[in-house]
Amino acid sequence: MGNKLKSAAGEVCAAVLTIAIALAIGAVLVKLSGNDPVEAYQTLFRGAFGSKQRISEVFVKMVPLCMMAFGTSVAFRAQLWNIGGNGQFILGAIAAILPGLYLKLPPVILLPLSLICGMLGGALWAGLAAVLKIRFSANEVITTLMLNYIATYFLAFLVHGPMKDPVGGDFPQSPNIAEALRLPLFSDRLRIHAGIFVGILVVAVMLFFWKTVLGYRIDLAGQGEKVATYSGMSVKRTVLITMMISGALTGLAGWNEIYGVQYRLLEGVASGYGDIAVVIALLGSLNPVGIVIAGFFFSALMVGGATMQRMTDVPYSIVDIIQGLVIVFIIARATLNLTMVKNWIGRRQRHA
């Protein structure tokens, strides 16, 4: 238990240091742009936490981002580099809205059905990449990335064509879902909605998941194919299941966005969430609690960054740079740790 606490404390310190360095470099860039870093960051902070509406927006962003980051973490812990979050989000959103628009059933049936469809859409899209890996040894980084583009263009085809709102003018969007299907809001003046309870349930499930047999198998698969095979596991089956779980959680985020925020399909519905979810998963060390904390930070950064752009002359690209710096530092830390381990093993072998 003591070693676990030390390890957790080390991860927290590393994450805090990573964020601090990224923000410090961001401050230098703000200064180079001719603005005051202190004023810019104060505006960013007020933009995220200055009112109930702002805090509400942070949680509106945080819920789908954490869902997607959980999906990413499941794949990453099995050493499956699923970077297709945007595509799986889009397919989840498309699959989720179909029953809401085209089935004439009571809301009590349609709402859970749409949730299942959203998760299934994301799972099947990620499962396609898994099948390509299993059958043809296709690299999942490439396939999931390419599937992102296919999903994006498929969404564009739908909202410009067969699913376009006939009364929406030239806007590429679908009709709205019925009001009875929309997730209840906490207040008429806030956008935070009941989807946060689904998000809390997902957190609880993920905390328990890694203690299950399936969670153990996914972790074991991440130790290497030889190790997993030697233990008697079916590696191919585990790859497929892992990718589909990863996609299902991302598809759930798509459902949340449609039924809790947008109420319709839009051409840019994914908003680049998949890329940010990867950063959140890595910053959170693929740990459920770490992901929640990292998700909160990045959601505040996004909401506050938009306010900072409106209220000052600081471009929003500074926020993108901070996100990119976090990735760079995480990769650098992982590379340094790997080098230190290799050097330690080398020294032990020389002295043996």
Short mmCIF file of the C-alpha atoms (twelve columns), coordinates in Angstrom:
data_MODEL
# 
_entry.id   MODEL 
# 
loop_
_atom_site.group_PDB 
_atom_site.id 
_atom_site.type_symbol 
_atom_site.label_atom_id 
_atom_site.label_alt_id 
_atom_site.label_comp_id 
_atom_site.label_asym_id 
_atom_site.label_seq_id 
_atom_site.Cartn_x 
_atom_site.Cartn_y 
_atom_site.Cartn_z 
_atom_site.pdbx_PDB_model_num 
ATOM 1   C CA . MET A 1   0.000   0.000   0.000   1 
ATOM 2   C CA . GLY A 2   2.875   2.341   0.820   1 
ATOM 3   C CA . ASN A 3   4.461   1.783   -2.586  1 
ATOM 4   C CA . LYS A 4   1.148   2.470   -4.284  1 
ATOM 5   C CA . LEU A 5   0.756   5.749   -2.394  1 
ATOM 6   C CA . LYS A 6   4.295   6.775   -3.293  1 
ATOM 7   C CA . SER A 7   3.665   5.907   -6.929  1 
ATOM 8   C CA . ALA A 8   0.391   7.865   -6.957  1 
ATOM 9   C CA . ALA A 9   2.055   10.849  -5.299  1 
ATOM 10  C CA . GLY A 10  4.819   10.712  -7.875  1 
ATOM 11  C CA . GLU A 11  2.320   10.688  -10.727 1 
ATOM 12  C CA . VAL A 12  0.462   13.674  -9.228  1 
ATOM 13  C CA . CYS A 13  3.662   15.649  -8.792  1 
ATOM 14  C CA . ALA A 14  4.735   14.855  -12.347 1 
ATOM 15  C CA . ALA A 15  1.351   15.946  -13.718 1 
ATOM 16  C CA . VAL A 16  1.402   19.193  -11.715 1 
ATOM 17  C CA . LEU A 17  4.942   19.916  -12.876 1 
ATOM 18  C CA . THR A 18  3.954   19.207  -16.478 1 
ATOM 19  C CA . ILE A 19  1.034   21.647  -16.281 1 
ATOM 20  C CA . ALA A 20  3.142   24.280  -14.517 1 
ATOM 21  C CA . ILE A 21  5.885   24.171  -17.161 1 
ATOM 22  C CA . ALA A 22  3.330   24.276  -19.999 1 
ATOM 23  C CA . LEU A 23  1.609   27.291  -18.422 1 
ATOM 24  C CA . ALA A 24  4.954   28.999  -17.862 1 
ATOM 25  C CA . ILE A 25  5.929   28.597  -21.509 1 
ATOM 26  C CA . GLY A 26  2.429   29.764  -22.449 1 
ATOM 27  C CA . ALA A 27  3.022   32.893  -20.361 1 
ATOM 28  C CA . VAL A 28  6.213   33.586  -22.301 1 
ATOM 29  C CA . LEU A 29  4.310   33.278  -25.580 1 
ATOM 30  C CA . VAL A 30  1.598   35.617  -24.277 1 
ATOM 31  C CA . LYS A 31  4.311   38.133  -23.416 1 
ATOM 32  C CA . LEU A 32  5.863   37.787  -26.872 1 
ATOM 33  C CA . SER A 33  2.446   38.502  -28.400 1 
ATOM 34  C CA . GLY A 34  2.486   41.891  -26.640 1 
ATOM 35  C CA . ASN A 35  0.062   41.033  -23.848 1 
ATOM 36  C CA . ASP A 36  0.315   40.801  -20.067 1 
ATOM 37  C CA . PRO A 37  0.510   37.114  -18.974 1 
ATOM 38  C CA . VAL A 38  -0.913  37.860  -15.520 1 
ATOM 39  C CA . GLU A 39  -3.920  39.651  -16.979 1 
ATOM 40  C CA . ALA A 40  -4.396  36.915  -19.580 1 
ATOM 41  C CA . TYR A 41  -4.373  34.101  -17.030 1 
ATOM 42  C CA . GLN A 42  -6.613  36.054  -14.667 1 
ATOM 43  C CA . THR A 43  -9.094  36.480  -17.517 1 
ATOM 44  C CA . LEU A 44  -8.796  32.772  -18.311 1 
ATOM 45  C CA . PHE A 45  -9.488  31.861  -14.683 1 
ATOM 46  C CA . ARG A 46  -12.501 34.194  -14.466 1 
ATOM 47  C CA . GLY A 47  -13.745 32.846  -17.775 1 
ATOM 48  C CA . ALA A 48  -13.797 29.341  -16.320 1 
ATOM 49  C CA . PHE A 49  -14.906 29.988  -12.732 1 
ATOM 50  C CA . GLY A 50  -16.208 33.573  -12.609 1 
ATOM 51  C CA . SER A 51  -19.908 32.667  -12.459 1 
ATOM 52  C CA . LYS A 52  -22.313 29.747  -12.185 1 
ATOM 53  C CA . GLN A 53  -22.753 29.847  -15.957 1 
ATOM 54  C CA . ARG A 54  -18.987 29.558  -16.514 1 
ATOM 55  C CA . ILE A 55  -18.632 26.677  -14.045 1 
ATOM 56  C CA . SER A 56  -21.590 25.011  -15.721 1 
ATOM 57  C CA . GLU A 57  -19.808 25.241  -19.087 1 
ATOM 58  C CA . VAL A 58  -16.715 23.608  -17.600 1 
ATOM 59  C CA . PHE A 59  -18.752 20.567  -16.580 1 
ATOM 60  C CA . VAL A 60  -20.593 20.515  -19.931 1 
ATOM 61  C CA . LYS A 61  -17.194 20.123  -21.609 1 
ATOM 62  C CA . MET A 62  -15.778 17.828  -18.959 1 
ATOM 63  C CA . VAL A 63  -18.361 15.037  -19.105 1 
ATOM 64  C CA . PRO A 64  -17.883 13.948  -22.748 1 
ATOM 65  C CA . LEU A 65  -14.125 14.565  -22.598 1 
ATOM 66  C CA . CYS A 66  -13.749 12.268  -19.588 1 
ATOM 67  C CA . MET A 67  -15.934 9.603   -21.211 1 
ATOM 68  C CA . MET A 68  -13.703 9.670   -24.274 1 
ATOM 69  C CA . ALA A 69  -10.537 9.716   -22.169 1 
ATOM 70  C CA . PHE A 70  -11.758 6.623   -20.312 1 
ATOM 71  C CA . GLY A 71  -12.244 4.916   -23.660 1 
ATOM 72  C CA . THR A 72  -8.770  5.955   -24.746 1 
ATOM 73  C CA . SER A 73  -7.263  4.699   -21.481 1 
ATOM 74  C CA . VAL A 74  -8.812  1.243   -21.922 1 
ATOM 75  C CA . ALA A 75  -7.130  0.851   -25.303 1 
ATOM 76  C CA . PHE A 76  -3.831  2.397   -24.229 1 
ATOM 77  C CA . ARG A 77  -3.500  0.100   -21.211 1 
ATOM 78  C CA . ALA A 78  -3.611  -2.811  -23.641 1 
ATOM 79  C CA . GLN A 79  -0.940  -1.093  -25.777 1 
ATOM 80  C CA . LEU A 80  -3.535  -0.409  -28.474 1 
ATOM 81  C CA . TRP A 81  -3.031  3.129   -29.746 1 
ATOM 82  C CA . ASN A 82  -6.597  4.110   -30.495 1 
ATOM 83  C CA . ILE A 83  -6.489  7.710   -31.708 1 
ATOM 84  C CA . GLY A 84  -9.804  7.461   -33.517 1 
ATOM 85  C CA . GLY A 85  -11.852 9.205   -30.834 1 
ATOM 86  C CA . ASN A 86  -13.267 11.813  -33.202 1 
ATOM 87  C CA . GLY A 87  -14.570 9.187   -35.612 1 
ATOM 88  C CA . GLN A 88  -16.009 6.991   -32.878 1 
ATOM 89  C CA . PHE A 89  -17.647 10.037  -31.309 1 
ATOM 90  C CA . ILE A 90  -19.220 10.956  -34.652 1 
ATOM 91  C CA . LEU A 91  -20.508 7.442   -35.337 1 
ATOM 92  C CA . GLY A 92  -21.851 7.272   -31.797 1 
ATOM 93  C CA . ALA A 93  -23.670 10.576  -32.308 1 
ATOM 94  C CA . ILE A 94  -25.106 9.449   -35.649 1 
ATOM 95  C CA . ALA A 95  -26.265 6.094   -34.309 1 
ATOM 96  C CA . ALA A 96  -27.713 7.744   -31.185 1 
ATOM 97  C CA . ILE A 97  -29.823 10.298  -33.024 1 
ATOM 98  C CA . LEU A 98  -31.388 7.848   -35.480 1 
ATOM 99  C CA . PRO A 99  -33.987 6.357   -33.085 1 
ATOM 100 C CA . GLY A 100 -34.702 9.820   -31.676 1 
ATOM 101 C CA . LEU A 101 -35.560 11.184  -35.116 1 
ATOM 102 C CA . TYR A 102 -37.136 8.239   -36.894 1 
ATOM 103 C CA . LEU A 103 -38.757 5.929   -34.339 1 
ATOM 104 C CA . LYS A 104 -42.186 6.702   -32.898 1 
ATOM 105 C CA . LEU A 105 -41.785 5.235   -29.433 1 
ATOM 106 C CA . PRO A 106 -42.330 6.598   -25.914 1 
ATOM 107 C CA . PRO A 107 -39.403 8.655   -24.561 1 
ATOM 108 C CA . VAL A 108 -38.929 6.169   -21.716 1 
ATOM 109 C CA . ILE A 109 -37.972 3.605   -24.369 1 
ATOM 110 C CA . LEU A 110 -36.277 5.899   -26.886 1 
ATOM 111 C CA . LEU A 111 -33.812 7.501   -24.470 1 
ATOM 112 C CA . PRO A 112 -32.143 4.276   -23.255 1 
ATOM 113 C CA . LEU A 113 -32.377 2.866   -26.783 1 
ATOM 114 C CA . SER A 114 -30.545 5.887   -28.147 1 
ATOM 115 C CA . LEU A 115 -27.852 5.465   -25.475 1 
ATOM 116 C CA . ILE A 116 -27.340 1.831   -26.487 1 
ATOM 117 C CA . CYS A 117 -27.234 2.785   -30.160 1 
ATOM 118 C CA . GLY A 118 -24.642 5.477   -29.461 1 
ATOM 119 C CA . MET A 119 -22.385 3.067   -27.624 1 
ATOM 120 C CA . LEU A 120 -22.895 0.439   -30.324 1 
ATOM 121 C CA . GLY A 121 -22.015 2.906   -33.081 1 
ATOM 122 C CA . GLY A 122 -18.737 3.833   -31.409 1 
ATOM 123 C CA . ALA A 123 -17.960 0.206   -30.560 1 
ATOM 124 C CA . LEU A 124 -18.467 -1.028  -34.129 1 
ATOM 125 C CA . TRP A 125 -16.347 1.791   -35.574 1 
ATOM 126 C CA . ALA A 126 -13.485 0.973   -33.201 1 
ATOM 127 C CA . GLY A 127 -14.105 -2.725  -33.764 1 
ATOM 128 C CA . LEU A 128 -13.483 -2.224  -37.480 1 
ATOM 129 C CA . ALA A 129 -9.956  -1.031  -36.700 1 
ATOM 130 C CA . ALA A 130 -9.517  -4.044  -34.405 1 
ATOM 131 C CA . VAL A 131 -10.586 -6.451  -37.162 1 
ATOM 132 C CA . LEU A 132 -8.112  -4.845  -39.573 1 
ATOM 133 C CA . LYS A 133 -5.361  -5.299  -36.989 1 
ATOM 134 C CA . ILE A 134 -6.286  -8.900  -36.232 1 
ATOM 135 C CA . ARG A 135 -6.876  -9.999  -39.833 1 
ATOM 136 C CA . PHE A 136 -4.266  -7.979  -41.729 1 
ATOM 137 C CA . SER A 137 -1.887  -6.779  -38.980 1 
ATOM 138 C CA . ALA A 138 -2.839  -3.198  -39.865 1 
ATOM 139 C CA . ASN A 139 -1.380  -0.600  -37.522 1 
ATOM 140 C CA . GLU A 140 -4.234  0.772   -35.394 1 
ATOM 141 C CA . VAL A 141 -2.696  4.244   -35.310 1 
ATOM 142 C CA . ILE A 142 -3.097  4.520   -39.078 1 
ATOM 143 C CA . THR A 143 -6.486  2.797   -39.318 1 
ATOM 144 C CA . THR A 144 -8.140  4.736   -36.506 1 
ATOM 145 C CA . LEU A 145 -6.763  7.983   -37.918 1 
ATOM 146 C CA . MET A 146 -8.086  7.195   -41.408 1 
ATOM 147 C CA . LEU A 147 -11.441 6.145   -39.975 1 
ATOM 148 C CA . ASN A 148 -11.666 9.609   -38.394 1 
ATOM 149 C CA . TYR A 149 -11.665 11.158  -41.874 1 
ATOM 150 C CA . ILE A 150 -14.221 8.673   -43.193 1 
ATOM 151 C CA . ALA A 151 -16.537 9.425   -40.262 1 
ATOM 152 C CA . THR A 152 -16.110 13.179  -40.749 1 
ATOM 153 C CA . TYR A 153 -16.995 13.024  -44.442 1 
ATOM 154 C CA . PHE A 154 -19.866 10.626  -43.771 1 
ATOM 155 C CA . LEU A 155 -21.293 13.098  -41.244 1 
ATOM 156 C CA . ALA A 156 -20.910 15.909  -43.787 1 
ATOM 157 C CA . PHE A 157 -22.756 13.821  -46.373 1 
ATOM 158 C CA . LEU A 158 -25.634 13.194  -43.961 1 
ATOM 159 C CA . VAL A 159 -26.145 16.773  -42.757 1 
ATOM 160 C CA . HIS A 160 -25.802 18.166  -46.283 1 
ATOM 161 C CA . GLY A 161 -27.979 15.443  -47.760 1 
ATOM 162 C CA . PRO A 162 -30.462 12.847  -46.450 1 
ATOM 163 C CA . MET A 163 -30.541 14.085  -42.834 1 
ATOM 164 C CA . LYS A 164 -30.472 17.814  -43.539 1 
ATOM 165 C CA . ASP A 165 -33.123 19.827  -41.733 1 
ATOM 166 C CA . PRO A 166 -35.643 20.865  -44.423 1 
ATOM 167 C CA . VAL A 167 -36.421 24.071  -42.537 1 
ATOM 168 C CA . GLY A 168 -32.846 24.819  -41.506 1 
ATOM 169 C CA . GLY A 169 -31.918 26.855  -44.538 1 
ATOM 170 C CA . ASP A 170 -28.351 26.382  -45.743 1 
ATOM 171 C CA . PHE A 171 -27.048 25.215  -42.366 1 
ATOM 172 C CA . PRO A 172 -25.544 21.684  -42.450 1 
ATOM 173 C CA . GLN A 173 -27.537 20.187  -39.602 1 
ATOM 174 C CA . SER A 174 -30.232 17.626  -38.903 1 
ATOM 175 C CA . PRO A 175 -33.659 18.350  -37.406 1 
ATOM 176 C CA . ASN A 176 -33.883 18.719  -33.623 1 
ATOM 177 C CA . ILE A 177 -34.822 15.770  -31.467 1 
ATOM 178 C CA . ALA A 178 -38.094 16.121  -29.554 1 
ATOM 179 C CA . GLU A 179 -37.964 18.113  -26.324 1 
ATOM 180 C CA . ALA A 180 -39.187 15.079  -24.388 1 
ATOM 181 C CA . LEU A 181 -35.980 13.254  -25.350 1 
ATOM 182 C CA . ARG A 182 -33.567 15.968  -24.205 1 
ATOM 183 C CA . LEU A 183 -31.636 15.362  -21.011 1 
ATOM 184 C CA . PRO A 184 -33.103 17.570  -18.253 1 
ATOM 185 C CA . LEU A 185 -31.240 20.767  -17.402 1 
ATOM 186 C CA . PHE A 186 -30.396 21.630  -13.805 1 
ATOM 187 C CA . SER A 187 -31.598 25.180  -14.422 1 
ATOM 188 C CA . ASP A 188 -33.113 27.199  -17.255 1 
ATOM 189 C CA . ARG A 189 -30.118 29.539  -17.052 1 
ATOM 190 C CA . LEU A 190 -27.429 26.827  -17.077 1 
ATOM 191 C CA . ARG A 191 -26.476 24.291  -19.749 1 
ATOM 192 C CA . ILE A 192 -25.356 21.598  -17.303 1 
ATOM 193 C CA . HIS A 193 -27.677 18.618  -17.671 1 
ATOM 194 C CA . ALA A 194 -28.487 15.163  -16.322 1 
ATOM 195 C CA . GLY A 195 -25.732 13.632  -18.445 1 
ATOM 196 C CA . ILE A 196 -23.391 14.390  -15.556 1 
ATOM 197 C CA . PHE A 197 -25.022 11.524  -13.637 1 
ATOM 198 C CA . VAL A 198 -24.167 9.182   -16.507 1 
ATOM 199 C CA . GLY A 199 -20.616 10.515  -16.316 1 
ATOM 200 C CA . ILE A 200 -20.448 9.802   -12.567 1 
ATOM 201 C CA . LEU A 201 -21.725 6.277   -13.213 1 
ATOM 202 C CA . VAL A 202 -18.992 5.778   -15.823 1 
ATOM 203 C CA . VAL A 203 -16.347 6.900   -13.305 1 
ATOM 204 C CA . ALA A 204 -17.663 4.359   -10.770 1 
ATOM 205 C CA . VAL A 205 -17.685 1.599   -13.377 1 
ATOM 206 C CA . MET A 206 -14.116 2.408   -14.465 1 
ATOM 207 C CA . LEU A 207 -12.874 2.334   -10.871 1 
ATOM 208 C CA . PHE A 208 -14.355 -1.138  -10.502 1 
ATOM 209 C CA . PHE A 209 -13.514 -2.312  -14.026 1 
ATOM 210 C CA . TRP A 210 -9.779  -2.705  -13.490 1 
ATOM 211 C CA . LYS A 211 -10.447 -5.110  -10.622 1 
ATOM 212 C CA . THR A 212 -12.486 -7.460  -12.810 1 
ATOM 213 C CA . VAL A 213 -11.197 -10.444 -14.775 1 
ATOM 214 C CA . LEU A 214 -11.659 -8.590  -18.058 1 
ATOM 215 C CA . GLY A 215 -9.796  -5.564  -16.739 1 
ATOM 216 C CA . TYR A 216 -6.968  -7.815  -15.596 1 
ATOM 217 C CA . ARG A 217 -6.807  -9.440  -19.037 1 
ATOM 218 C CA . ILE A 218 -6.642  -6.067  -20.774 1 
ATOM 219 C CA . ASP A 219 -3.839  -4.987  -18.439 1 
ATOM 220 C CA . LEU A 220 -2.065  -8.270  -19.101 1 
ATOM 221 C CA . ALA A 221 -2.397  -7.787  -22.851 1 
ATOM 222 C CA . GLY A 222 -0.524  -4.522  -22.397 1 
ATOM 223 C CA . GLN A 223 2.452   -6.470  -21.045 1 
ATOM 224 C CA . GLY A 224 3.085   -7.941  -24.465 1 
ATOM 225 C CA . GLU A 225 1.657   -10.582 -26.779 1 
ATOM 226 C CA . LYS A 226 4.040   -13.301 -25.576 1 
ATOM 227 C CA . VAL A 227 3.123   -12.736 -21.946 1 
ATOM 228 C CA . ALA A 228 -0.608  -12.750 -22.732 1 
ATOM 229 C CA . THR A 229 -0.346  -15.888 -24.889 1 
ATOM 230 C CA . TYR A 230 1.715   -17.697 -22.272 1 
ATOM 231 C CA . SER A 231 -0.998  -16.968 -19.693 1 
ATOM 232 C CA . GLY A 232 -3.546  -18.744 -21.888 1 
ATOM 233 C CA . MET A 233 -5.357  -15.658 -23.157 1 
ATOM 234 C CA . SER A 234 -6.733  -15.268 -26.668 1 
ATOM 235 C CA . VAL A 235 -4.880  -12.141 -27.738 1 
ATOM 236 C CA . LYS A 236 -7.001  -11.547 -30.845 1 
ATOM 237 C CA . ARG A 237 -10.223 -11.785 -28.879 1 
ATOM 238 C CA . THR A 238 -8.868  -9.444  -26.205 1 
ATOM 239 C CA . VAL A 239 -7.839  -6.904  -28.860 1 
ATOM 240 C CA . LEU A 240 -11.334 -6.923  -30.349 1 
ATOM 241 C CA . ILE A 241 -13.091 -6.631  -26.983 1 
ATOM 242 C CA . THR A 242 -10.736 -3.899  -25.796 1 
ATOM 243 C CA . MET A 243 -11.188 -1.760  -28.885 1 
ATOM 244 C CA . MET A 244 -14.960 -2.164  -28.794 1 
ATOM 245 C CA . ILE A 245 -15.105 -1.121  -25.124 1 
ATOM 246 C CA . SER A 246 -12.920 1.857   -25.965 1 
ATOM 247 C CA . GLY A 247 -15.206 2.825   -28.862 1 
ATOM 248 C CA . ALA A 248 -18.370 2.254   -26.813 1 
ATOM 249 C CA . LEU A 249 -17.273 4.757   -24.157 1 
ATOM 250 C CA . THR A 250 -16.445 7.278   -26.880 1 
ATOM 251 C CA . GLY A 251 -19.785 6.636   -28.581 1 
ATOM 252 C CA . LEU A 252 -21.462 7.293   -25.226 1 
ATOM 253 C CA . ALA A 253 -19.857 10.735  -25.281 1 
ATOM 254 C CA . GLY A 254 -21.450 11.284  -28.702 1 
ATOM 255 C CA . TRP A 255 -24.846 10.366  -27.272 1 
ATOM 256 C CA . ASN A 256 -24.278 12.770  -24.374 1 
ATOM 257 C CA . GLU A 257 -23.457 15.624  -26.754 1 
ATOM 258 C CA . ILE A 258 -26.551 15.071  -28.912 1 
ATOM 259 C CA . TYR A 259 -29.124 14.501  -26.175 1 
ATOM 260 C CA . GLY A 260 -27.654 16.871  -23.599 1 
ATOM 261 C CA . VAL A 261 -26.164 19.794  -25.520 1 
ATOM 262 C CA . GLN A 262 -26.739 20.073  -29.272 1 
ATOM 263 C CA . TYR A 263 -30.080 18.230  -29.721 1 
ATOM 264 C CA . ARG A 264 -29.177 17.689  -33.398 1 
ATOM 265 C CA . LEU A 265 -26.345 16.561  -35.648 1 
ATOM 266 C CA . LEU A 266 -23.952 19.301  -36.724 1 
ATOM 267 C CA . GLU A 267 -21.091 19.103  -39.182 1 
ATOM 268 C CA . GLY A 268 -18.492 19.919  -36.499 1 
ATOM 269 C CA . VAL A 269 -20.129 18.018  -33.674 1 
ATOM 270 C CA . ALA A 270 -16.894 16.285  -32.580 1 
ATOM 271 C CA . SER A 271 -15.077 19.614  -32.032 1 
ATOM 272 C CA . GLY A 272 -11.698 17.851  -31.906 1 
ATOM 273 C CA . TYR A 273 -12.652 16.193  -28.604 1 
ATOM 274 C CA . GLY A 274 -10.844 12.996  -29.570 1 
ATOM 275 C CA . ASP A 275 -7.443  14.688  -29.688 1 
ATOM 276 C CA . ILE A 276 -7.979  16.388  -26.332 1 
ATOM 277 C CA . ALA A 277 -9.177  13.110  -24.799 1 
ATOM 278 C CA . VAL A 278 -5.834  11.517  -25.670 1 
ATOM 279 C CA . VAL A 279 -4.016  14.299  -23.796 1 
ATOM 280 C CA . ILE A 280 -6.338  13.927  -20.805 1 
ATOM 281 C CA . ALA A 281 -5.833  10.158  -20.677 1 
ATOM 282 C CA . LEU A 282 -2.047  10.532  -20.806 1 
ATOM 283 C CA . LEU A 283 -1.919  13.365  -18.281 1 
ATOM 284 C CA . GLY A 284 -4.134  11.309  -15.968 1 
ATOM 285 C CA . SER A 285 -1.705  8.362   -16.303 1 
ATOM 286 C CA . LEU A 286 -4.589  6.207   -17.636 1 
ATOM 287 C CA . ASN A 287 -6.007  6.181   -14.108 1 
ATOM 288 C CA . PRO A 288 -9.742  6.940   -13.587 1 
ATOM 289 C CA . VAL A 289 -9.161  9.492   -10.820 1 
ATOM 290 C CA . GLY A 290 -6.287  11.080  -12.708 1 
ATOM 291 C CA . ILE A 291 -8.432  11.330  -15.825 1 
ATOM 292 C CA . VAL A 292 -11.203 13.136  -13.928 1 
ATOM 293 C CA . ILE A 293 -8.716  15.677  -12.549 1 
ATOM 294 C CA . ALA A 294 -7.024  16.160  -15.928 1 
ATOM 295 C CA . GLY A 295 -10.432 16.419  -17.613 1 
ATOM 296 C CA . PHE A 296 -11.453 19.171  -15.224 1 
ATOM 297 C CA . PHE A 297 -8.231  21.098  -15.912 1 
ATOM 298 C CA . PHE A 298 -8.540  20.882  -19.688 1 
ATOM 299 C CA . SER A 299 -12.239 21.734  -19.653 1 
ATOM 300 C CA . ALA A 300 -11.474 24.840  -17.589 1 
ATOM 301 C CA . LEU A 301 -8.643  25.660  -19.979 1 
ATOM 302 C CA . MET A 302 -10.943 25.417  -22.989 1 
ATOM 303 C CA . VAL A 303 -13.790 27.445  -21.479 1 
ATOM 304 C CA . GLY A 304 -11.490 30.043  -19.945 1 
ATOM 305 C CA . GLY A 305 -9.393  30.207  -23.107 1 
ATOM 306 C CA . ALA A 306 -12.430 31.160  -25.173 1 
ATOM 307 C CA . THR A 307 -13.161 34.004  -22.735 1 
ATOM 308 C CA . MET A 308 -9.517  35.059  -22.786 1 
ATOM 309 C CA . GLN A 309 -9.652  35.349  -26.563 1 
ATOM 310 C CA . ARG A 310 -12.805 37.485  -26.422 1 
ATOM 311 C CA . MET A 311 -11.687 39.783  -23.595 1 
ATOM 312 C CA . THR A 312 -8.009  40.246  -24.519 1 
ATOM 313 C CA . ASP A 313 -5.849  40.253  -27.635 1 
ATOM 314 C CA . VAL A 314 -4.430  36.823  -26.757 1 
ATOM 315 C CA . PRO A 315 -5.271  34.282  -29.505 1 
ATOM 316 C CA . TYR A 316 -6.923  30.976  -28.582 1 
ATOM 317 C CA . SER A 317 -4.001  29.226  -30.277 1 
ATOM 318 C CA . ILE A 318 -2.095  29.770  -27.007 1 
ATOM 319 C CA . VAL A 319 -4.452  27.218  -25.430 1 
ATOM 320 C CA . ASP A 320 -3.710  24.781  -28.261 1 
ATOM 321 C CA . ILE A 321 0.010   25.306  -27.708 1 
ATOM 322 C CA . ILE A 322 -0.353  24.581  -23.975 1 
ATOM 323 C CA . GLN A 323 -2.175  21.350  -24.825 1 
ATOM 324 C CA . GLY A 324 0.570   20.404  -27.263 1 
ATOM 325 C CA . LEU A 325 3.275   21.157  -24.707 1 
ATOM 326 C CA . VAL A 326 1.583   18.843  -22.216 1 
ATOM 327 C CA . ILE A 327 1.811   16.016  -24.781 1 
ATOM 328 C CA . VAL A 328 5.453   16.762  -25.496 1 
ATOM 329 C CA . PHE A 329 6.365   16.737  -21.797 1 
ATOM 330 C CA . ILE A 330 4.439   13.510  -21.169 1 
ATOM 331 C CA . ILE A 331 6.241   11.774  -24.054 1 
ATOM 332 C CA . ALA A 332 9.590   13.181  -22.902 1 
ATOM 333 C CA . ARG A 333 8.971   11.921  -19.368 1 
ATOM 334 C CA . ALA A 334 8.011   8.456   -20.625 1 
ATOM 335 C CA . THR A 335 11.107  8.327   -22.848 1 
ATOM 336 C CA . LEU A 336 13.327  9.432   -19.952 1 
ATOM 337 C CA . ASN A 337 11.837  6.792   -17.660 1 
ATOM 338 C CA . LEU A 338 12.365  4.097   -20.312 1 
ATOM 339 C CA . THR A 339 15.981  5.185   -20.817 1 
ATOM 340 C CA . MET A 340 16.616  5.104   -17.074 1 
ATOM 341 C CA . VAL A 341 15.162  1.591   -16.832 1 
ATOM 342 C CA . LYS A 342 17.299  0.366   -19.732 1 
ATOM 343 C CA . ASN A 343 20.423  1.907   -18.192 1 
ATOM 344 C CA . TRP A 344 19.650  0.306   -14.838 1 
ATOM 345 C CA . ILE A 345 19.188  -3.112  -16.470 1 
ATOM 346 C CA . GLY A 346 22.436  -2.631  -18.390 1 
ATOM 347 C CA . ARG A 347 24.350  -1.839  -15.202 1 
ATOM 348 C CA . ARG A 348 22.897  -4.884  -13.442 1 
ATOM 349 C CA . GLN A 349 23.900  -7.126  -16.345 1 
ATOM 350 C CA . ARG A 350 27.463  -5.764  -16.398 1 
ATOM 351 C CA . HIS A 351 27.885  -6.386  -12.664 1 
ATOM 352 C CA . ALA A 352 26.329  -9.843  -12.805 1 
# 
